[in-house]
mmCIF file of C-alpha atoms in Angstrom:
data_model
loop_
_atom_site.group_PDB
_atom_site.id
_atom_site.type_symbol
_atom_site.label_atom_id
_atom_site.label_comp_id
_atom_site.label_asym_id
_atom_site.label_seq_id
_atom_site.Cartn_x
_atom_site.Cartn_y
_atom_site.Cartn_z
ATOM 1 C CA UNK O 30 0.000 0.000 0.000
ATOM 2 C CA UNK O 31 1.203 3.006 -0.953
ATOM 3 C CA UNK O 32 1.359 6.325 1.511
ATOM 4 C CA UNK O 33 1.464 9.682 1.237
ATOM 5 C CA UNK O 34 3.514 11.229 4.502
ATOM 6 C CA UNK O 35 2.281 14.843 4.942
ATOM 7 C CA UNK O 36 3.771 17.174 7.351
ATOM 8 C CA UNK O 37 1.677 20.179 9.033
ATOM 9 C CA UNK O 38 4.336 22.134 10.311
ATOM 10 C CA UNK O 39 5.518 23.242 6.870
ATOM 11 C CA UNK O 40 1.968 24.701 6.619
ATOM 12 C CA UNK O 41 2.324 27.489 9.184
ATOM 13 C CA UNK O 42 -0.059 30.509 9.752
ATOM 14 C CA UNK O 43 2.293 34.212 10.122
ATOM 15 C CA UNK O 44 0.587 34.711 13.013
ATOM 16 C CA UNK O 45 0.180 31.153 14.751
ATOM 17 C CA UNK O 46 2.902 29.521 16.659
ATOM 18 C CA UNK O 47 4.471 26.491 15.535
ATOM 19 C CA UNK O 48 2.304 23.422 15.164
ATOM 20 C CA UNK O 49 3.561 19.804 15.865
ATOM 21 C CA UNK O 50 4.434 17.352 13.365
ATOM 22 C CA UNK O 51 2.329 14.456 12.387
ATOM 23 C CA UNK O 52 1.803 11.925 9.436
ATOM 24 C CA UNK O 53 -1.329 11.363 7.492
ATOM 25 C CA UNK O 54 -1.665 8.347 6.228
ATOM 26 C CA UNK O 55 -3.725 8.218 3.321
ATOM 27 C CA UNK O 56 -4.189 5.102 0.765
ATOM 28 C CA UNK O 57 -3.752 5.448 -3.282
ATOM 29 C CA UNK O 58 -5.222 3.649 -5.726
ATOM 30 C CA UNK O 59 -8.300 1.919 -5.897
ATOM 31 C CA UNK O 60 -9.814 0.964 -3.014
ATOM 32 C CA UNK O 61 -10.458 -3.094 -4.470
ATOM 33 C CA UNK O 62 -6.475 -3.409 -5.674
ATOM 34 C CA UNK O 63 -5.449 -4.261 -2.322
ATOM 35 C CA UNK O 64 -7.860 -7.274 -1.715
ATOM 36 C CA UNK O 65 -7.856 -10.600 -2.219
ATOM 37 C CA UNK O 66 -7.971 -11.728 -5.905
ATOM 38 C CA UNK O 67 -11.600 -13.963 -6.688
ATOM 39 C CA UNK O 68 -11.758 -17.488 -7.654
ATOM 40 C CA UNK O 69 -11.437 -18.442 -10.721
ATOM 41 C CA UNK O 70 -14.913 -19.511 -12.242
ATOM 42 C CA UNK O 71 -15.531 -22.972 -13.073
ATOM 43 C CA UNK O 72 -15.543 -23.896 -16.398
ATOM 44 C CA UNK O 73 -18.831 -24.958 -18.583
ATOM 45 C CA UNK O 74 -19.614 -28.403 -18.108
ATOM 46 C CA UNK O 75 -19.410 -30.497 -21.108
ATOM 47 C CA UNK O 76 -22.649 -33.191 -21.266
ATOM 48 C CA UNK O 77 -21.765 -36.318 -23.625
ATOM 49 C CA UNK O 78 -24.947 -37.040 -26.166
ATOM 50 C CA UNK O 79 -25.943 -39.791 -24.367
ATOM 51 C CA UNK O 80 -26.543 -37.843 -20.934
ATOM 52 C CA UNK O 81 -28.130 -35.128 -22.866
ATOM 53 C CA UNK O 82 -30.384 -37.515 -24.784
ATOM 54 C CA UNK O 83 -31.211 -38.990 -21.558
ATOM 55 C CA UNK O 84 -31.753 -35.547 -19.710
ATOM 56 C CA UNK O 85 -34.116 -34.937 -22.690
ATOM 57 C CA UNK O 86 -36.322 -37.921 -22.326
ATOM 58 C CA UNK O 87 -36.890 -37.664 -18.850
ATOM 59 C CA UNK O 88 -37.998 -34.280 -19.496
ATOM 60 C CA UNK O 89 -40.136 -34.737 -22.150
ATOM 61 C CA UNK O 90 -42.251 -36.866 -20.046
ATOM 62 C CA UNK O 91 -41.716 -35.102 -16.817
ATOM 63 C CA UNK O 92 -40.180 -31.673 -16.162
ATOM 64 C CA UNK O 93 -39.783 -32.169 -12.002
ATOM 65 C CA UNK O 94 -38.231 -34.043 -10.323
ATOM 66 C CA UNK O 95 -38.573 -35.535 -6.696
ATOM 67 C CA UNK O 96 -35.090 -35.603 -4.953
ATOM 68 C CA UNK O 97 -34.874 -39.277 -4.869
ATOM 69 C CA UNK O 98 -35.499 -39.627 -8.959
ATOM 70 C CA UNK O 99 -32.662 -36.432 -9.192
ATOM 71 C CA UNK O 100 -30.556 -38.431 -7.720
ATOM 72 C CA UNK O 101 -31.004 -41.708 -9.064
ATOM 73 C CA UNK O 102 -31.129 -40.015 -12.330
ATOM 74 C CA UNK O 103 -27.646 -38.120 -11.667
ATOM 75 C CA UNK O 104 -25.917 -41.403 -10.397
ATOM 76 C CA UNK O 105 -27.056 -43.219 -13.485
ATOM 77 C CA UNK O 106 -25.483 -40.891 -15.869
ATOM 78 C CA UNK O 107 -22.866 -39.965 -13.796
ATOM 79 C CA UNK O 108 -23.486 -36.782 -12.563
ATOM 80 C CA UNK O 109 -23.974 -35.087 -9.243
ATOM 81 C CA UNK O 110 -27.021 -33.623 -8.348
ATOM 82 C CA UNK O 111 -26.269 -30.345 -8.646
ATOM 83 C CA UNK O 112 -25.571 -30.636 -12.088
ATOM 84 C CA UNK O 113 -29.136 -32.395 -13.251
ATOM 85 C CA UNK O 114 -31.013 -30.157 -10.954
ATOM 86 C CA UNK O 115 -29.448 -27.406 -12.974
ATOM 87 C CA UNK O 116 -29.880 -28.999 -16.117
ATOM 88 C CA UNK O 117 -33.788 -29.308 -15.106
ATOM 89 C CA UNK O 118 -33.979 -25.815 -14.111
ATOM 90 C CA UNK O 119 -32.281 -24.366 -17.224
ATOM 91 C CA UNK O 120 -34.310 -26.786 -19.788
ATOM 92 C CA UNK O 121 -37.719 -25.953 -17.933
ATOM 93 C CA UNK O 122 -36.768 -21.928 -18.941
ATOM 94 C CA UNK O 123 -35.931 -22.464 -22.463
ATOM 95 C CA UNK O 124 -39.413 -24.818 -22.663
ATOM 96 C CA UNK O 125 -41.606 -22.096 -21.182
ATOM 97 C CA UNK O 126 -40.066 -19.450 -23.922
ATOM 98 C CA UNK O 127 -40.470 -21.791 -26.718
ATOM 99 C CA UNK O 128 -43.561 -22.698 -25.454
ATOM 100 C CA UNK O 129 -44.290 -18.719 -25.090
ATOM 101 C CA UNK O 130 -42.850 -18.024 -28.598
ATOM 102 C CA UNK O 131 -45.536 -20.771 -30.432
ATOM 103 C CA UNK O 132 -48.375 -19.750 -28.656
ATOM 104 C CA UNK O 133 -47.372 -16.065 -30.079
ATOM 105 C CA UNK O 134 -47.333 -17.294 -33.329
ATOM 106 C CA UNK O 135 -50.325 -19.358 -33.337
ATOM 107 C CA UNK O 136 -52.321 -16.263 -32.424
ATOM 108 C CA UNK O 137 -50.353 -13.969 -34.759
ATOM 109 C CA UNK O 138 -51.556 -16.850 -37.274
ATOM 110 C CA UNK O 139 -55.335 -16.642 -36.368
ATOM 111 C CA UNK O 140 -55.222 -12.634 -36.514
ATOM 112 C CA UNK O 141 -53.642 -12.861 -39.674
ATOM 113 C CA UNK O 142 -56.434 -15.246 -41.302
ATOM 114 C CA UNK O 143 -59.121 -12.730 -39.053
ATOM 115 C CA UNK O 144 -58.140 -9.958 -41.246
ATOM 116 C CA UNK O 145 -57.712 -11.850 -44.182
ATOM 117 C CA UNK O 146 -60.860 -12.918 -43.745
ATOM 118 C CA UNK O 147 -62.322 -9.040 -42.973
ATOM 119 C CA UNK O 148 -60.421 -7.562 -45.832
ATOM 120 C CA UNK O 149 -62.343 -10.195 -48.330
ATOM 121 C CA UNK O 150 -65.557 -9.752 -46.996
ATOM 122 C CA UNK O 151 -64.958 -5.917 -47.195
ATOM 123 C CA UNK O 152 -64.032 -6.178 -50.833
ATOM 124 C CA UNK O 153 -66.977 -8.065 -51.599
ATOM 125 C CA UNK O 154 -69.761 -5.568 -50.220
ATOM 126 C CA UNK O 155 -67.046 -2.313 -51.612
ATOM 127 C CA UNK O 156 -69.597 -1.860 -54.503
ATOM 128 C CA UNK O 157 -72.752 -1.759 -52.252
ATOM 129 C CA UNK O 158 -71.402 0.956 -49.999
ATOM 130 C CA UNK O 159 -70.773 -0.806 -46.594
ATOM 131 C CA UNK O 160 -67.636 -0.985 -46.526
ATOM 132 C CA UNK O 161 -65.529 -0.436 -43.076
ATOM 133 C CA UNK O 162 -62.617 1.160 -42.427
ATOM 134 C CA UNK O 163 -59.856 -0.697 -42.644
ATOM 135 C CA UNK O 164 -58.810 0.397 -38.377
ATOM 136 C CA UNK O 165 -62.308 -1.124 -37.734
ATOM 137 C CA UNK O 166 -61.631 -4.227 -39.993
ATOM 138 C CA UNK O 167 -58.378 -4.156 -38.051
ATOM 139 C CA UNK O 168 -60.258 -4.083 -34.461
ATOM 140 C CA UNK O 169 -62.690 -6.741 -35.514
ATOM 141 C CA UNK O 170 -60.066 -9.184 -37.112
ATOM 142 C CA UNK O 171 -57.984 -8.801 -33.493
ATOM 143 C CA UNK O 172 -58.774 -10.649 -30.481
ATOM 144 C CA UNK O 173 -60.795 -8.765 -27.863
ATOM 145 C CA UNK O 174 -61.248 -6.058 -30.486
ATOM 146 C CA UNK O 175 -58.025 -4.197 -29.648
ATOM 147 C CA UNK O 176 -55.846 -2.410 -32.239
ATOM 148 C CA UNK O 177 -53.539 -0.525 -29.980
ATOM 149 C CA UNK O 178 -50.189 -2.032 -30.512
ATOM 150 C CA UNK O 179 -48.410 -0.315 -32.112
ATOM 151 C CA UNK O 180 -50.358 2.071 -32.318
ATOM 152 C CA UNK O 181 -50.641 3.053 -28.641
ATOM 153 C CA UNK O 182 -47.922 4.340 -27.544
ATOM 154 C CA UNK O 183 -48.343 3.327 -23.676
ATOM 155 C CA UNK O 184 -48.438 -0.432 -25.187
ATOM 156 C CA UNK O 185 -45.912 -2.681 -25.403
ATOM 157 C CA UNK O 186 -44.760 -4.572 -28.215
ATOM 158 C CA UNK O 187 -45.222 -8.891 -27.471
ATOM 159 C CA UNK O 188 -42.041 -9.952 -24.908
ATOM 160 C CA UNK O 189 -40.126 -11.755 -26.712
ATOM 161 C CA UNK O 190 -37.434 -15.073 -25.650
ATOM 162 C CA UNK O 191 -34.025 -14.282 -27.504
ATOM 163 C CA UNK O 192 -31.207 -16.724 -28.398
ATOM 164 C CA UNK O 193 -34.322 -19.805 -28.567
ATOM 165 C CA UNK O 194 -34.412 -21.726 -30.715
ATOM 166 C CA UNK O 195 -37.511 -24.502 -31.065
ATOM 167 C CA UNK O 196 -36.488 -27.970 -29.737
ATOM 168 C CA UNK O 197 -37.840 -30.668 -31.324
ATOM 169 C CA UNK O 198 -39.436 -33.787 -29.287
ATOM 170 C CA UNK O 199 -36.885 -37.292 -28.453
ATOM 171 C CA UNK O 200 -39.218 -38.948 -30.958
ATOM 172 C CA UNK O 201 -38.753 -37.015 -33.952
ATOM 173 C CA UNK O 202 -34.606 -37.240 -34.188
#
């Protein structure tokens, strides 16, 4: 640690009599150079295909497990317990979002044919005068009759799962 020794008496007043002498210690630097470095972190675990096809399997048909199936799970692959409950936890996240992503599509799917469906009918009663506006063909083709995204500005846009992509079932490798 480095110090900086600073001596008062050098900084005198005219009319003041002489001060003592004393050090001020004072530390330079950043204040988290002088502890302890951290641990290194440990390094991704590499699953062979065969644990990961058999992670898979048991989680297509069941995505918890009880303690006693972790662990007879993790001793038959050779794994600790630490590592399938982790596994488990991860693969249960990435379902829900691709889970969360399909159902998205699926309805952007069904408001898509709504429309579709709006927009013909419009064009078909065009020459008798009845035809709607295409924001009202828009609110009727929508679910719950709502066209405010993105139109709305205190909307949000549909949350989205980045970096997931769709996993395919065991059965269909």
């Amino acid at each position: 640690m480095k110090t900086v020794e600073k001596n008062s008496s050098t900084h005198q007043k005219s009319t003041s009599a002489h001060l003592t002498s004393f050090t001020v210690v004072r530390r330079v630097g950043h204040p988290y150079q002088n502890r302890t470095p951290p641990k290194r972190k440990k390094p991704r675990t590499s699953f062979s295909r065969q644990q990961i096809s058999e992670l898979e399997k048991r989680f297509y048909r069941q995505k918890y497990l009880a303690s006693a199936e972790r662990s007879g799970l993790a001793k038959s692959l050779h794994m600790t317990d630490a590592q399938v409950k982790t596994w488990f936890q991860n693969r249960r996240t990435k379902w829900r979002c691709v889970r969360q992503t399909a159902e998205e599509r699926e309805a952007e799917r069904q408001q898509a044919n709504r429309l579709m469906a709006q927009l013909q009918h419009d064009a078909l009663h065009k020459s008798k005068g009845r035809l709607a506006t295409p924001r009202r063909a828009m609110a009727r083709a929508t679910p719950g009759g709502s066209d405010r995204w993105p139109h709305d500005p205190t909307s949000r846009p549909p949350r989205r799962c980045l970096g997931v992509a769709p996993v395919p079932s065991p059965g269909a490798r």
